[in-house]
CSV table of C-alpha atoms in Angstrom, one decimal:
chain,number,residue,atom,x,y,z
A,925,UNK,CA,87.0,126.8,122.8
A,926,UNK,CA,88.8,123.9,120.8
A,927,UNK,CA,87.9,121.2,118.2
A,928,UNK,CA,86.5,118.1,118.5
A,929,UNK,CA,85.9,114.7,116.0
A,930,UNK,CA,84.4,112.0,116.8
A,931,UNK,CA,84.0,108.4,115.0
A,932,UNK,CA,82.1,105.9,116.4
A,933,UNK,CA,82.9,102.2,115.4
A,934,UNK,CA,80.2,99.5,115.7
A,935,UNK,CA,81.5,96.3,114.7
A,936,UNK,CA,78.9,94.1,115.8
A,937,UNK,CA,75.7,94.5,116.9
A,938,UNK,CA,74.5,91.0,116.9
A,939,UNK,CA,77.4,89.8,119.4
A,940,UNK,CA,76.6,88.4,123.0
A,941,UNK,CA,78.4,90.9,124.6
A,942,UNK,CA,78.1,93.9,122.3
A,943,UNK,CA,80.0,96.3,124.8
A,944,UNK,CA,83.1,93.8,125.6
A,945,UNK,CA,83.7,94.0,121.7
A,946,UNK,CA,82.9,97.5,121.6
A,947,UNK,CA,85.7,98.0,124.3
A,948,UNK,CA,87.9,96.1,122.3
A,949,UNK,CA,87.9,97.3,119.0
A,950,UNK,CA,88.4,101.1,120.6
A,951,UNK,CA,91.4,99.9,122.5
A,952,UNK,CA,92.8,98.3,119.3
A,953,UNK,CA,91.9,101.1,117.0
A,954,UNK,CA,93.7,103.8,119.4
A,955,UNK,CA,96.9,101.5,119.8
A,956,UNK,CA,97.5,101.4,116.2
A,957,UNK,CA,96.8,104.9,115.7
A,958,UNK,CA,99.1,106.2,118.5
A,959,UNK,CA,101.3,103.7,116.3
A,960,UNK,CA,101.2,105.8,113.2
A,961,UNK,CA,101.7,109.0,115.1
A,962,UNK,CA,97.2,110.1,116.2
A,963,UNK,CA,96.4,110.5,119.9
A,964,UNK,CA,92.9,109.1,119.6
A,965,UNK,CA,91.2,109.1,122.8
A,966,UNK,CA,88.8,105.5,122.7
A,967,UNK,CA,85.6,105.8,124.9
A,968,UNK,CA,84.0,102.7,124.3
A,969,UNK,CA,83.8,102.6,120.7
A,970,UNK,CA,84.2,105.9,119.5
A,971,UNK,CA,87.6,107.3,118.7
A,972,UNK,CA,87.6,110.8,120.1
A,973,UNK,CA,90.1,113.1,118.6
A,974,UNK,CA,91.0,117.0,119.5
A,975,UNK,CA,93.3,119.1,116.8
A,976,UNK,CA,93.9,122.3,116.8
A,977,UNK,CA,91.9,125.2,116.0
A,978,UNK,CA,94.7,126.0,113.1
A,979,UNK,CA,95.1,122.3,111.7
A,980,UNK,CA,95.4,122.6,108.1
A,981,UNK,CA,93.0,120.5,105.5
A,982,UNK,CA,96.4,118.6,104.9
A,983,UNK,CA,96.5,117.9,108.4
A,984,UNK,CA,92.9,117.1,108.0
A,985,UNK,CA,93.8,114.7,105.4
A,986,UNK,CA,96.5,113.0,106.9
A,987,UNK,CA,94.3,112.3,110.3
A,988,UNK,CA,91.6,110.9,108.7
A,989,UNK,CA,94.2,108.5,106.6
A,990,UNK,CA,95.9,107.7,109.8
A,991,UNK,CA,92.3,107.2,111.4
A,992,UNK,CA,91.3,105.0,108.3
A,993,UNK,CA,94.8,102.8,109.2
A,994,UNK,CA,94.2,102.5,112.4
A,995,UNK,CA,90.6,101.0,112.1
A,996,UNK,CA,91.8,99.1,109.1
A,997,UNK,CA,94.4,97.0,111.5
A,998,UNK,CA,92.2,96.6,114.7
A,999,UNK,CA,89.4,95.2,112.2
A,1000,UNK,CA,92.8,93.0,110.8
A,1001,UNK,CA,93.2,91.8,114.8
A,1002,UNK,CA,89.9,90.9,115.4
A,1003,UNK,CA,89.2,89.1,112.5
A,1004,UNK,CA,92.7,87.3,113.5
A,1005,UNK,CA,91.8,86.2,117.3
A,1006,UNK,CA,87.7,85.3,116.0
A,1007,UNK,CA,86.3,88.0,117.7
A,1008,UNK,CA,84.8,89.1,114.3
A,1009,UNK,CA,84.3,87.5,111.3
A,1010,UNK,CA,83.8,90.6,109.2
């Protein structure tokens, strides 16, 4: 028994190769979260994440503001190389 979260990050639907970016932007996002201190497991696009049974809401708090980060700067990157114009 454990605890799972999952987000799942579509940044562009409309893209000629949807999954390439997909790829992408869950490779960036987990880089800048290990960054800041979250293991965030990227499948694709979805940033797959397994705390503890006894995480705290502050801990709670602080993952989902590291999370938030980390999504914040890969969205940063992309817009910066033109993969996405946001």
């Amino acid at each position: 028994m454990g605890l799972m979260a999952c987000v799942e990050c579509v940044i562009s639907q409309d893209s000629k190769d949807p999954l390439a970016l997909d790829h992408e932007i869950g490779s960036r996002i987990d880089k800048h979260c290990q960054e800041l201190g979250l293991i965030v497991r990227p499948s694709i696009n979805m940033c797959v994440m397994s705390p503890p049974l006894i995480i705290t809401k502050e801990q709670i708090d602080e993952l989902a503001d590291i999370l938030r980060e980390g999504i914040i700067r890969a969205m940063d990157d992309v817009k910066k190389v033109g993969l996405w114009n946001g």
